[in-house]
PDB file of C-alpha atoms in Angstrom:
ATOM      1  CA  UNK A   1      17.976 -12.985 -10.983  1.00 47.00           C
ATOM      2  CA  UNK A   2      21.371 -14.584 -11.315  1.00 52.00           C
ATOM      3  CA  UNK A   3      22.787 -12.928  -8.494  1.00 55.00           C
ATOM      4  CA  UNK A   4      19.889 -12.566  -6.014  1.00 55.00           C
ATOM      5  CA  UNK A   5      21.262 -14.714  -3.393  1.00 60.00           C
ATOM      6  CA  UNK A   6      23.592 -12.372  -2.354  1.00 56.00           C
ATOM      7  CA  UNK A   7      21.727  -9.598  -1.458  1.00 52.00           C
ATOM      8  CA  UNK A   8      18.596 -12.139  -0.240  1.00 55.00           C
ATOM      9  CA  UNK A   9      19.758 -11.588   3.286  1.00 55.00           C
ATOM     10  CA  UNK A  10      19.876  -7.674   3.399  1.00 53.00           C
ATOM     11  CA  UNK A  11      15.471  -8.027   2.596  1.00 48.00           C
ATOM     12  CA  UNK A  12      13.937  -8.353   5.461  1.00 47.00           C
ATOM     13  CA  UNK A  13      10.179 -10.130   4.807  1.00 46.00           C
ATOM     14  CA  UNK A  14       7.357  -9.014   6.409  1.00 43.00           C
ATOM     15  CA  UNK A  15       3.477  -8.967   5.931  1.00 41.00           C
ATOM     16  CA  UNK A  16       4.122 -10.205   2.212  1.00 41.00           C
ATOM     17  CA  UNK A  17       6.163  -6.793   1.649  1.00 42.00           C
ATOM     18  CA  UNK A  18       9.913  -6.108   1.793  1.00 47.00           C
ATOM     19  CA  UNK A  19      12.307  -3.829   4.128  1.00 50.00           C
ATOM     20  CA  UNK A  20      15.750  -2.726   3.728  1.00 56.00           C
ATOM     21  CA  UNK A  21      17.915  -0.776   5.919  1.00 62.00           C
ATOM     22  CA  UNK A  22      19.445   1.323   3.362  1.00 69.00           C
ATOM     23  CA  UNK A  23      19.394   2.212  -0.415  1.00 72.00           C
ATOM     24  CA  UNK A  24      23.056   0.122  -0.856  1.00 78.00           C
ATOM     25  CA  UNK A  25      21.625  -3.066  -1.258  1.00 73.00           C
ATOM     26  CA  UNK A  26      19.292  -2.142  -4.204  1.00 72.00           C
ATOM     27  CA  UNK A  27      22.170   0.066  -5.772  1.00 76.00           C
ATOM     28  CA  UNK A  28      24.261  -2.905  -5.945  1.00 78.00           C
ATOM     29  CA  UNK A  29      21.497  -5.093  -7.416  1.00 74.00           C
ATOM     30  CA  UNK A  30      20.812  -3.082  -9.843  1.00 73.00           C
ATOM     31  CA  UNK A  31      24.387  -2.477 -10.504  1.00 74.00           C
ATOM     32  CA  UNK A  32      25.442  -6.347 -10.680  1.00 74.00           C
ATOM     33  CA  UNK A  33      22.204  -7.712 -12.673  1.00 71.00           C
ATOM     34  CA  UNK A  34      21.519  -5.098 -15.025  1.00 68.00           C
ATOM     35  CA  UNK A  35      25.062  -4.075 -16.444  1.00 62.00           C
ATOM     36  CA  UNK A  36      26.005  -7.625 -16.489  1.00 62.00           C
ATOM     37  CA  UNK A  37      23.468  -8.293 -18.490  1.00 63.00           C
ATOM     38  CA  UNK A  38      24.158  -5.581 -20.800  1.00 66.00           C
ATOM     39  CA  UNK A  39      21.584  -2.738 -19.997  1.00 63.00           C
ATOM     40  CA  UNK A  40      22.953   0.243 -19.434  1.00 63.00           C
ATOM     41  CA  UNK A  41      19.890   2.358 -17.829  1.00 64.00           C
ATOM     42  CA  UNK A  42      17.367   3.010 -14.970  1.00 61.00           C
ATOM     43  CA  UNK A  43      14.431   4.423 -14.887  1.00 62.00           C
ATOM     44  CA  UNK A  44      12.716   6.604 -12.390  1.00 61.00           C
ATOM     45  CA  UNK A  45       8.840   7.606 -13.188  1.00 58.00           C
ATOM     46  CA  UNK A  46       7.158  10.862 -10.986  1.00 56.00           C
ATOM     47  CA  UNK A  47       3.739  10.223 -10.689  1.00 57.00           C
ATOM     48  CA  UNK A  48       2.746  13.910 -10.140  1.00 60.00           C
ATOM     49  CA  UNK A  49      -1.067  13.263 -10.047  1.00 62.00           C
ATOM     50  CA  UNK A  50      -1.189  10.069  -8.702  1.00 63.00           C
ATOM     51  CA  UNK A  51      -3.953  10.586  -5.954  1.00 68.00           C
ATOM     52  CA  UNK A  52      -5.658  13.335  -7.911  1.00 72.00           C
ATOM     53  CA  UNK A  53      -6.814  11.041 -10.766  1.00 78.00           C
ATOM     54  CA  UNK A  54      -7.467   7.713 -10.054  1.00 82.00           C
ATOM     55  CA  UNK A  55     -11.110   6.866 -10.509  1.00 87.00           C
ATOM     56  CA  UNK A  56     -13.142   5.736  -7.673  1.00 89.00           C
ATOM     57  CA  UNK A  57     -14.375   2.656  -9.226  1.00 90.00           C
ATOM     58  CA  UNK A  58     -10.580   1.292 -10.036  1.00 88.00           C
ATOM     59  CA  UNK A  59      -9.591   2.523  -6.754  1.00 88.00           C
ATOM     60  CA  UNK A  60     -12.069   0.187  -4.861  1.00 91.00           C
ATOM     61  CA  UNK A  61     -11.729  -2.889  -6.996  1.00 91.00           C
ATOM     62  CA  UNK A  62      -7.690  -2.529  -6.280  1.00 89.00           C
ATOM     63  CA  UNK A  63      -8.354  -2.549  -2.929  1.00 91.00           C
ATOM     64  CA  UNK A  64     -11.044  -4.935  -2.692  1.00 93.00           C
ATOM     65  CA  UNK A  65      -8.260  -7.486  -4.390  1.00 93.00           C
ATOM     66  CA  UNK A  66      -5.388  -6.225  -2.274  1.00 91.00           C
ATOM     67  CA  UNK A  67      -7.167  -6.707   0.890  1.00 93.00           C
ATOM     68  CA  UNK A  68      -8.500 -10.325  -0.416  1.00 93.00           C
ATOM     69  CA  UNK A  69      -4.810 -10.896  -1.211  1.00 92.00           C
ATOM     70  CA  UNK A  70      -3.302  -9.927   1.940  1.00 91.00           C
ATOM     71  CA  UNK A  71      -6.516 -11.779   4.071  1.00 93.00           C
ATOM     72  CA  UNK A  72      -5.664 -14.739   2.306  1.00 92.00           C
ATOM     73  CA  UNK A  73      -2.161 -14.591   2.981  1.00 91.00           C
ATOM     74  CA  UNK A  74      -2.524 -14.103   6.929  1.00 91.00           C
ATOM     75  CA  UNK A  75      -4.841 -17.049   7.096  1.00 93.00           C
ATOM     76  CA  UNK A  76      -7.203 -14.604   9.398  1.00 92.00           C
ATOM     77  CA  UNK A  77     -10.290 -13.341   9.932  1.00 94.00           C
ATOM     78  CA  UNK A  78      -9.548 -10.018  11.512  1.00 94.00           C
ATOM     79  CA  UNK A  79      -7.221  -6.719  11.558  1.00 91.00           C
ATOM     80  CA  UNK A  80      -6.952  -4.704  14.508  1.00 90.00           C
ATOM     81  CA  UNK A  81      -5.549  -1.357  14.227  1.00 87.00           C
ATOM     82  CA  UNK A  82      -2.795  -0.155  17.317  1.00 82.00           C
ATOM     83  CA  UNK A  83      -3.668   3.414  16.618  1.00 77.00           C
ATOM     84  CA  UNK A  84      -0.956   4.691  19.213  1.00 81.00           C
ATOM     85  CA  UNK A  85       2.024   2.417  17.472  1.00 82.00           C
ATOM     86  CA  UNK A  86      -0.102   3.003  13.846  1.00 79.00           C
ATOM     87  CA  UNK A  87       0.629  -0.898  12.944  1.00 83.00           C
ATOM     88  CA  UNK A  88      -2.107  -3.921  13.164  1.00 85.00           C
ATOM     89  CA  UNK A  89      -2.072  -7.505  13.562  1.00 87.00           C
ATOM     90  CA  UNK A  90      -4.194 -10.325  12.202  1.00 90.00           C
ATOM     91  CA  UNK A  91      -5.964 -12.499  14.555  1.00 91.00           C
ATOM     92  CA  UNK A  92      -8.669 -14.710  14.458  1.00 92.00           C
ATOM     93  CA  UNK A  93      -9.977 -14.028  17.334  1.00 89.00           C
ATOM     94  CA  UNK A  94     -12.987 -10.937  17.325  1.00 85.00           C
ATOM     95  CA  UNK A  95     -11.584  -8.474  19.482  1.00 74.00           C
ATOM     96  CA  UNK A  96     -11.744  -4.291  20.613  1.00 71.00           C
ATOM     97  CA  UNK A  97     -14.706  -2.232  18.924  1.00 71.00           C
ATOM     98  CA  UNK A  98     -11.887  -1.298  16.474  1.00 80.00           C
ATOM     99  CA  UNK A  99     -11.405  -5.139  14.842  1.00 89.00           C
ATOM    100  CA  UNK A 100     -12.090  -5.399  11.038  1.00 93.00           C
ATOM    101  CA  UNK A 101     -13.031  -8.266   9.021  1.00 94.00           C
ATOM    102  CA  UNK A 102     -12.599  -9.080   5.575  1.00 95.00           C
ATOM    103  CA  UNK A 103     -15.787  -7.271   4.523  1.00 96.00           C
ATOM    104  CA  UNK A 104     -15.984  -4.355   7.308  1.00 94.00           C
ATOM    105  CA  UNK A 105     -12.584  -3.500   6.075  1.00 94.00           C
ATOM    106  CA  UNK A 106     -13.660  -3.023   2.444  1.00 96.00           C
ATOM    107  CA  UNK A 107     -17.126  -1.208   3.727  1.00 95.00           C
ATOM    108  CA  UNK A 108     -15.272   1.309   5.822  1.00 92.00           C
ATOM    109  CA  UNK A 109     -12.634   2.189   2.768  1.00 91.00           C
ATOM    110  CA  UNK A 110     -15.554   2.126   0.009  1.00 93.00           C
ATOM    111  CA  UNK A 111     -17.268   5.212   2.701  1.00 92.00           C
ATOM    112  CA  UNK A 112     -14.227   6.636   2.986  1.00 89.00           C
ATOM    113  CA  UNK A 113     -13.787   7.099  -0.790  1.00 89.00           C
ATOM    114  CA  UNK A 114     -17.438   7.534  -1.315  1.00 90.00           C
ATOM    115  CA  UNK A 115     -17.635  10.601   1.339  1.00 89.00           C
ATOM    116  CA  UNK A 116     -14.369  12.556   0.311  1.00 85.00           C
ATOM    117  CA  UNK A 117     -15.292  16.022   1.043  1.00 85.00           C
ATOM    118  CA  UNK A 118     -12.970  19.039   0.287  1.00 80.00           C
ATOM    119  CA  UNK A 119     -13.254  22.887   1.193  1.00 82.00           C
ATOM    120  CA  UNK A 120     -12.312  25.192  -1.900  1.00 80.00           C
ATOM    121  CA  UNK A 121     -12.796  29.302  -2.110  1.00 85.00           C
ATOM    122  CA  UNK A 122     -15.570  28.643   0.618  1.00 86.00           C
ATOM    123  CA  UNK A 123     -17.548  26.101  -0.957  1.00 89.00           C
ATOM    124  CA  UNK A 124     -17.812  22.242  -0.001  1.00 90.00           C
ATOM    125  CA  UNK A 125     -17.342  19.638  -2.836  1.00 85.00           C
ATOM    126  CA  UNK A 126     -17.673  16.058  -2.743  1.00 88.00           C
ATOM    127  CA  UNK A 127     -14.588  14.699  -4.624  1.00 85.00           C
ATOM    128  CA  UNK A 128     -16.116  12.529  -7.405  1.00 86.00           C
ATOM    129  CA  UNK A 129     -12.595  11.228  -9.102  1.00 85.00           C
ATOM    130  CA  UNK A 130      -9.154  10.717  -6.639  1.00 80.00           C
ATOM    131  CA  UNK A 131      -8.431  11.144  -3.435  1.00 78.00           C
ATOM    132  CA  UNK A 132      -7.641  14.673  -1.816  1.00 68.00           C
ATOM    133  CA  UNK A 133      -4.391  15.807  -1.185  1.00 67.00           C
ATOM    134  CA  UNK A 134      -3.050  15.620   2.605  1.00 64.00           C
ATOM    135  CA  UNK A 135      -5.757  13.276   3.816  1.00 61.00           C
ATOM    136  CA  UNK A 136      -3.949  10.778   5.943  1.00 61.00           C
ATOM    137  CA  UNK A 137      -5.205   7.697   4.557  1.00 58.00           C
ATOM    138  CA  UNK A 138      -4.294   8.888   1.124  1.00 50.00           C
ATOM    139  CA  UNK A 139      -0.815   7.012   0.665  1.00 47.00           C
ATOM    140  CA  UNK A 140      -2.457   3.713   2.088  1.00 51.00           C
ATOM    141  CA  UNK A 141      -5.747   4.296  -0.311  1.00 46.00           C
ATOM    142  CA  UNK A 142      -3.530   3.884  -3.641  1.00 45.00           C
ATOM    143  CA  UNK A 143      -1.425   0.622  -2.958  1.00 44.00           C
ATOM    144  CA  UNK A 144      -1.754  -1.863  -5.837  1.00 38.00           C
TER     145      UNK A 144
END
């Protein structure tokens, strides 16, 4: 965009993703590029049954290619997880019990999906399509 450079140093880059301190920045993006060029609209799209619906199979070749993105980008061979901080580095260097490679990574999130369990009216079912509501990997599980 025309006007990019200006607002280039409120992004902060990290881990191939973006940051911003506040929504100001993007407001005034969207403000300069998009009326200037004569649009006169933005849309916003709720995505009420986002985990509920996405099929297992799609769901695990997204993540197999995010994770072989994001590998590739770090140059590593491993993620460990800080599970007090909830953050993880890349290192190349095999490390705790808790150190992931490439492959071990995908393994433990295809089991995850695979072995989705849910309680209902007193009865266990094994969710066979999404991801259940209020599991705490579920906002990580349905990047890309």
């Amino acid at each position: 965009a025309k006007n990019r450079a200006i607002y280039d140093h409120k992004f902060h880059q990290r881990n191939d993703f973006y940051v911003i301190d506040s929504n100001e920045a993007i407001i005034n993006f969207i403000n300069m590029n998009n009326f200037q060029n004569g649009h006169k609209s933005v849309n916003t799209y709720d995505f009420s049954t986002l985990y509920t619906s996405i099929p297992h199979a799609q769901l695990k070749d997204n993540l197999v290619k995010f994770i072989n993105r994001v590998f590739a980008f770090k140059k590593k061979s491993y993620i460990i997880p800080n599970t007090y901080t909830n953050k993880g580095y890349f290192t190349n260097v095999l490390g705790s019990k808790f150190c992931f490679s490439e492959d071990s990574l995908i393994e433990c999130i295809n089991y995850l999906i695979d072995n989705s369990y849910v309680v209902y009216n007193g009865k266990v079912y094994r969710q066979i399509i999404g991801i259940p509501m209020g599991t705490n990997s579920a906002p990580p599980r349905t990047l890309r």
